[in-house]
DNA sequence: CCAGACGTTGTT
DNA sequence: GTCTGG
DNA sequence: CCAGACGTTGTT
DNA sequence: GTCTGG
């Protein structure tokens, strides 16, 4: 799955790469420890214009009476996203792209300790996570929330985890955002085997308070 | 009809 | 064990 | 996602 | 709000 990631690209670089109009309240980076419930960058296209927005990571279902009414939905399963009442409207009409410079996954050792891995793209370009978003308007102020779509792991990722985020190829971003006539559903598939690298990092990142580039330094596991 | 779930992950 | 916070 | 709190009474 | 279970 995907429950923690890295964003080191500045907002203006993201706006340029994704050809989107940036909002003026975007998180400034770099952030080597992007956690659920924080504001993240998202590329949306609700009305014909591509925007780079700041959205709260942790999807709130439309019937929720409070922000914490139910578990935090940081992911949505690709296999069922178009059927589940919680997700289907957003999957149909409010898809977004959540950029990431890389992300973390965890394995466990024999003692049950959590061992973090950093998974990264082959170059300096950000990954494009497939996401969905929705405005939750039952509280004092509206909150716009989002979730990252997950799918089965490919063989590479399968070495450490059985799920992975849906990562869009650059040429498929427009299609995912609904800017073309092609259906978006076929894009919800595991990334190609050679498209990601991974290595162990220091368990310091296990804490949501940790920060800094040291979190993605390769761990010497020899 | 009403009451209660609805969602994810991992773990059992 | 379960919930909250980040 | 992981880490850390979680509860009462009375006393300091 | 909408669907399922009873």
mmCIF file of C-alpha atoms in Angstrom, chain A:
data_model
loop_
_atom_site.group_PDB
_atom_site.id
_atom_site.type_symbol
_atom_site.label_atom_id
_atom_site.label_comp_id
_atom_site.label_asym_id
_atom_site.label_seq_id
_atom_site.Cartn_x
_atom_site.Cartn_y
_atom_site.Cartn_z
ATOM 1 C CA UNK A 1 0.000 0.000 0.000
ATOM 2 C CA UNK A 2 1.132 3.516 0.461
ATOM 3 C CA UNK A 3 0.965 5.239 3.832
ATOM 4 C CA UNK A 4 3.957 7.587 3.841
ATOM 5 C CA UNK A 5 5.832 9.338 1.060
ATOM 6 C CA UNK A 6 8.361 11.994 0.113
ATOM 7 C CA UNK A 7 7.880 15.308 -1.688
ATOM 8 C CA UNK A 8 11.048 17.206 -2.485
ATOM 9 C CA UNK A 9 9.917 18.945 -5.680
ATOM 10 C CA UNK A 10 9.005 22.619 -5.153
ATOM 11 C CA UNK A 11 5.422 23.611 -5.976
ATOM 12 C CA UNK A 12 6.460 25.675 -9.009
ATOM 13 C CA UNK A 13 8.328 22.685 -10.446
ATOM 14 C CA UNK A 14 5.256 20.493 -9.965
ATOM 15 C CA UNK A 15 3.060 23.119 -11.617
ATOM 16 C CA UNK A 16 5.419 23.209 -14.591
ATOM 17 C CA UNK A 17 5.833 19.426 -14.907
ATOM 18 C CA UNK A 18 2.080 18.790 -14.731
ATOM 19 C CA UNK A 19 1.156 21.947 -16.654
ATOM 20 C CA UNK A 20 -1.217 23.070 -13.890
ATOM 21 C CA UNK A 21 -2.230 26.416 -12.376
ATOM 22 C CA UNK A 22 -0.850 26.481 -8.810
ATOM 23 C CA UNK A 23 -2.998 27.592 -5.873
ATOM 24 C CA UNK A 24 -1.396 30.035 -3.441
ATOM 25 C CA UNK A 25 -1.657 27.843 -0.323
ATOM 26 C CA UNK A 26 0.502 24.924 -1.443
ATOM 27 C CA UNK A 27 2.775 23.102 1.034
ATOM 28 C CA UNK A 28 6.363 24.262 0.693
ATOM 29 C CA UNK A 29 8.938 21.515 0.615
ATOM 30 C CA UNK A 30 10.944 19.575 0.896
ATOM 31 C CA UNK A 31 9.092 17.051 3.041
ATOM 32 C CA UNK A 32 10.807 13.699 3.535
ATOM 33 C CA UNK A 33 8.000 12.430 5.775
ATOM 34 C CA UNK A 34 4.584 13.146 4.290
ATOM 35 C CA UNK A 35 2.045 11.535 6.650
ATOM 36 C CA UNK A 36 -1.710 10.864 6.511
ATOM 37 C CA UNK A 37 -3.858 13.880 7.578
ATOM 38 C CA UNK A 38 -1.382 16.474 6.247
ATOM 39 C CA UNK A 39 -1.928 18.700 3.217
ATOM 40 C CA UNK A 40 -0.488 17.254 -0.002
ATOM 41 C CA UNK A 41 -0.132 18.487 -3.565
ATOM 42 C CA UNK A 42 -2.751 17.271 -6.026
ATOM 43 C CA UNK A 43 -3.370 17.932 -9.712
ATOM 44 C CA UNK A 44 -7.096 18.208 -10.418
ATOM 45 C CA UNK A 45 -9.295 19.163 -13.331
ATOM 46 C CA UNK A 46 -12.865 19.739 -12.209
ATOM 47 C CA UNK A 47 -13.902 22.421 -14.706
ATOM 48 C CA UNK A 48 -11.601 22.219 -17.694
ATOM 49 C CA UNK A 49 -8.611 23.835 -15.995
ATOM 50 C CA UNK A 50 -5.732 21.905 -14.493
ATOM 51 C CA UNK A 51 -5.060 23.068 -10.954
ATOM 52 C CA UNK A 52 -2.331 22.204 -8.497
ATOM 53 C CA UNK A 53 -4.167 22.183 -5.171
ATOM 54 C CA UNK A 54 -3.475 21.469 -1.525
ATOM 55 C CA UNK A 55 -5.649 18.581 -0.296
ATOM 56 C CA UNK A 56 -5.887 16.795 3.031
ATOM 57 C CA UNK A 57 -4.615 13.216 2.764
ATOM 58 C CA UNK A 58 -7.271 10.953 4.274
ATOM 59 C CA UNK A 59 -10.533 10.600 2.361
ATOM 60 C CA UNK A 60 -13.670 11.448 4.319
ATOM 61 C CA UNK A 61 -16.803 9.699 3.117
ATOM 62 C CA UNK A 62 -19.706 11.965 2.207
ATOM 63 C CA UNK A 63 -22.042 10.679 4.914
ATOM 64 C CA UNK A 64 -19.549 11.160 7.760
ATOM 65 C CA UNK A 65 -20.942 13.343 10.545
ATOM 66 C CA UNK A 66 -17.463 14.177 11.822
ATOM 67 C CA UNK A 67 -13.961 14.200 10.347
ATOM 68 C CA UNK A 68 -12.994 11.193 12.461
ATOM 69 C CA UNK A 69 -16.208 9.249 11.812
ATOM 70 C CA UNK A 70 -14.655 5.974 10.638
ATOM 71 C CA UNK A 71 -11.111 4.895 9.858
ATOM 72 C CA UNK A 72 -8.777 7.178 7.962
ATOM 73 C CA UNK A 73 -9.119 6.237 4.297
ATOM 74 C CA UNK A 74 -5.663 6.966 2.989
ATOM 75 C CA UNK A 75 -6.002 4.364 0.208
ATOM 76 C CA UNK A 76 -8.746 3.086 -2.089
ATOM 77 C CA UNK A 77 -8.559 -0.363 -3.680
ATOM 78 C CA UNK A 78 -8.499 -0.246 -7.494
ATOM 79 C CA UNK A 79 -10.351 -3.573 -7.645
ATOM 80 C CA UNK A 80 -13.492 -2.212 -5.983
ATOM 81 C CA UNK A 81 -13.257 1.577 -6.238
ATOM 82 C CA UNK A 82 -16.013 1.908 -8.865
ATOM 83 C CA UNK A 83 -18.509 -0.135 -6.811
ATOM 84 C CA UNK A 84 -17.963 0.930 -3.217
ATOM 85 C CA UNK A 85 -20.503 3.574 -2.163
ATOM 86 C CA UNK A 86 -17.776 5.551 -0.415
ATOM 87 C CA UNK A 87 -15.582 5.869 -3.500
ATOM 88 C CA UNK A 88 -17.589 5.374 -6.673
ATOM 89 C CA UNK A 89 -18.701 8.972 -7.281
ATOM 90 C CA UNK A 90 -15.191 10.271 -6.728
ATOM 91 C CA UNK A 91 -13.748 7.489 -8.900
ATOM 92 C CA UNK A 92 -16.073 8.555 -11.689
ATOM 93 C CA UNK A 93 -15.914 12.319 -11.430
ATOM 94 C CA UNK A 94 -13.136 13.480 -9.103
ATOM 95 C CA UNK A 95 -9.884 11.775 -9.952
ATOM 96 C CA UNK A 96 -6.603 13.532 -9.225
ATOM 97 C CA UNK A 97 -2.864 13.001 -9.503
ATOM 98 C CA UNK A 98 -0.828 13.127 -6.305
ATOM 99 C CA UNK A 99 2.851 13.733 -7.099
ATOM 100 C CA UNK A 100 5.529 12.039 -4.990
ATOM 101 C CA UNK A 101 9.314 12.027 -5.153
ATOM 102 C CA UNK A 102 9.252 8.501 -3.725
ATOM 103 C CA UNK A 103 7.462 6.537 -1.008
ATOM 104 C CA UNK A 104 8.011 4.218 1.946
ATOM 105 C CA UNK A 105 6.924 0.655 2.651
ATOM 106 C CA UNK A 106 7.631 -1.475 5.708
ATOM 107 C CA UNK A 107 8.609 -5.079 6.304
ATOM 108 C CA UNK A 108 8.914 -6.812 9.682
ATOM 109 C CA UNK A 109 11.866 -8.747 11.038
ATOM 110 C CA UNK A 110 11.645 -11.880 13.201
ATOM 111 C CA UNK A 111 11.202 -9.770 16.334
ATOM 112 C CA UNK A 112 8.367 -7.794 14.794
ATOM 113 C CA UNK A 113 10.405 -4.622 14.322
ATOM 114 C CA UNK A 114 9.251 -2.459 11.437
ATOM 115 C CA UNK A 115 11.896 -2.037 8.759
ATOM 116 C CA UNK A 116 11.332 0.862 6.352
ATOM 117 C CA UNK A 117 12.214 0.829 2.634
ATOM 118 C CA UNK A 118 12.386 3.755 0.262
ATOM 119 C CA UNK A 119 10.959 3.199 -3.214
ATOM 120 C CA UNK A 120 11.993 5.711 -5.842
ATOM 121 C CA UNK A 121 11.663 6.567 -9.552
ATOM 122 C CA UNK A 122 14.640 5.956 -11.871
ATOM 123 C CA UNK A 123 15.276 9.669 -12.406
ATOM 124 C CA UNK A 124 14.471 13.077 -10.893
ATOM 125 C CA UNK A 125 10.923 13.167 -12.251
ATOM 126 C CA UNK A 126 8.166 12.875 -9.637
ATOM 127 C CA UNK A 127 5.931 9.827 -9.527
ATOM 128 C CA UNK A 128 2.270 10.425 -10.391
ATOM 129 C CA UNK A 129 0.050 8.556 -7.927
ATOM 130 C CA UNK A 130 -3.530 7.994 -9.047
ATOM 131 C CA UNK A 131 -5.884 9.555 -6.508
ATOM 132 C CA UNK A 132 -9.467 10.576 -5.853
ATOM 133 C CA UNK A 133 -10.737 13.614 -3.978
ATOM 134 C CA UNK A 134 -13.905 14.958 -2.433
ATOM 135 C CA UNK A 135 -15.164 17.953 -0.488
ATOM 136 C CA UNK A 136 -16.529 17.072 2.948
ATOM 137 C CA UNK A 137 -18.958 19.746 4.020
ATOM 138 C CA UNK A 138 -20.624 18.539 7.219
ATOM 139 C CA UNK A 139 -18.299 20.412 9.581
ATOM 140 C CA UNK A 140 -17.700 24.046 10.431
ATOM 141 C CA UNK A 141 -15.663 24.573 7.284
ATOM 142 C CA UNK A 142 -15.463 22.444 4.137
ATOM 143 C CA UNK A 143 -12.457 20.118 3.932
ATOM 144 C CA UNK A 144 -11.168 18.761 0.641
ATOM 145 C CA UNK A 145 -9.719 15.296 1.163
ATOM 146 C CA UNK A 146 -8.031 12.722 -1.026
ATOM 147 C CA UNK A 147 -6.936 9.068 -1.134
ATOM 148 C CA UNK A 148 -4.283 7.210 -3.120
ATOM 149 C CA UNK A 149 -5.487 4.335 -5.306
ATOM 150 C CA UNK A 150 -3.737 1.011 -4.671
ATOM 151 C CA UNK A 151 -3.407 -2.161 -6.743
ATOM 152 C CA UNK A 152 -1.650 -5.528 -6.487
ATOM 153 C CA UNK A 153 2.124 -5.230 -6.205
ATOM 154 C CA UNK A 154 4.252 -5.988 -9.255
ATOM 155 C CA UNK A 155 6.966 -8.648 -8.877
ATOM 156 C CA UNK A 156 9.589 -6.096 -7.847
ATOM 157 C CA UNK A 157 7.482 -4.567 -5.084
ATOM 158 C CA UNK A 158 6.076 -7.960 -4.209
ATOM 159 C CA UNK A 159 9.398 -8.787 -2.545
ATOM 160 C CA UNK A 160 8.433 -6.484 0.314
ATOM 161 C CA UNK A 161 4.649 -5.947 0.076
ATOM 162 C CA UNK A 162 1.575 -7.286 -1.685
ATOM 163 C CA UNK A 163 0.054 -3.889 -2.538
ATOM 164 C CA UNK A 164 1.416 -0.765 -4.197
ATOM 165 C CA UNK A 165 0.122 2.657 -5.253
ATOM 166 C CA UNK A 166 -1.172 3.027 -8.807
ATOM 167 C CA UNK A 167 1.564 5.015 -10.584
ATOM 168 C CA UNK A 168 0.603 6.712 -13.835
ATOM 169 C CA UNK A 169 2.864 7.056 -16.817
ATOM 170 C CA UNK A 170 3.248 10.711 -17.805
ATOM 171 C CA UNK A 171 1.330 10.162 -21.036
ATOM 172 C CA UNK A 172 -1.657 8.826 -19.069
ATOM 173 C CA UNK A 173 -2.101 11.789 -16.716
ATOM 174 C CA UNK A 174 -4.580 13.589 -19.005
ATOM 175 C CA UNK A 175 -6.589 10.420 -19.400
ATOM 176 C CA UNK A 176 -6.723 9.808 -15.627
ATOM 177 C CA UNK A 177 -7.879 13.397 -15.095
ATOM 178 C CA UNK A 178 -10.736 12.875 -17.548
ATOM 179 C CA UNK A 179 -9.378 15.277 -20.163
ATOM 180 C CA UNK A 180 -9.728 12.704 -22.957
ATOM 181 C CA UNK A 181 -12.534 10.411 -24.060
ATOM 182 C CA UNK A 182 -10.647 7.287 -23.040
ATOM 183 C CA UNK A 183 -11.767 5.387 -19.921
ATOM 184 C CA UNK A 184 -9.611 5.771 -16.819
ATOM 185 C CA UNK A 185 -10.223 2.350 -15.286
ATOM 186 C CA UNK A 186 -7.618 0.451 -17.390
ATOM 187 C CA UNK A 187 -4.917 2.724 -15.940
ATOM 188 C CA UNK A 188 -5.374 1.158 -12.492
ATOM 189 C CA UNK A 189 -2.682 -1.502 -12.863
ATOM 190 C CA UNK A 190 0.730 -2.245 -11.361
ATOM 191 C CA UNK A 191 3.661 -0.214 -12.664
ATOM 192 C CA UNK A 192 6.141 -1.905 -15.051
ATOM 193 C CA UNK A 193 8.796 -4.037 -13.328
ATOM 194 C CA UNK A 194 11.770 -1.852 -14.246
ATOM 195 C CA UNK A 195 10.209 1.470 -13.289
ATOM 196 C CA UNK A 196 11.170 1.658 -9.595
ATOM 197 C CA UNK A 197 14.189 1.146 -7.401
ATOM 198 C CA UNK A 198 14.174 0.373 -3.686
ATOM 199 C CA UNK A 199 16.489 0.162 -0.713
ATOM 200 C CA UNK A 200 16.391 -0.019 3.093
ATOM 201 C CA UNK A 201 16.462 3.205 5.106
ATOM 202 C CA UNK A 202 16.925 4.041 8.782
ATOM 203 C CA UNK A 203 13.963 3.247 11.084
ATOM 204 C CA UNK A 204 14.081 6.899 12.149
ATOM 205 C CA UNK A 205 11.337 7.448 9.560
ATOM 206 C CA UNK A 206 8.991 5.232 11.585
ATOM 207 C CA UNK A 207 8.273 8.313 13.675
ATOM 208 C CA UNK A 208 5.922 10.794 12.079
ATOM 209 C CA UNK A 209 7.987 13.587 13.680
ATOM 210 C CA UNK A 210 11.210 12.690 11.898
ATOM 211 C CA UNK A 211 12.338 14.929 9.053
ATOM 212 C CA UNK A 212 15.212 15.716 6.748
ATOM 213 C CA UNK A 213 17.071 14.174 3.807
ATOM 214 C CA UNK A 214 18.735 11.624 6.099
ATOM 215 C CA UNK A 215 15.480 9.681 6.072
ATOM 216 C CA UNK A 216 16.087 8.523 2.495
ATOM 217 C CA UNK A 217 19.821 7.811 2.872
ATOM 218 C CA UNK A 218 20.533 4.173 1.916
ATOM 219 C CA UNK A 219 21.052 2.019 4.994
ATOM 220 C CA UNK A 220 24.229 -0.057 5.134
ATOM 221 C CA UNK A 221 22.668 -3.470 5.780
ATOM 222 C CA UNK A 222 25.842 -5.489 5.267
#
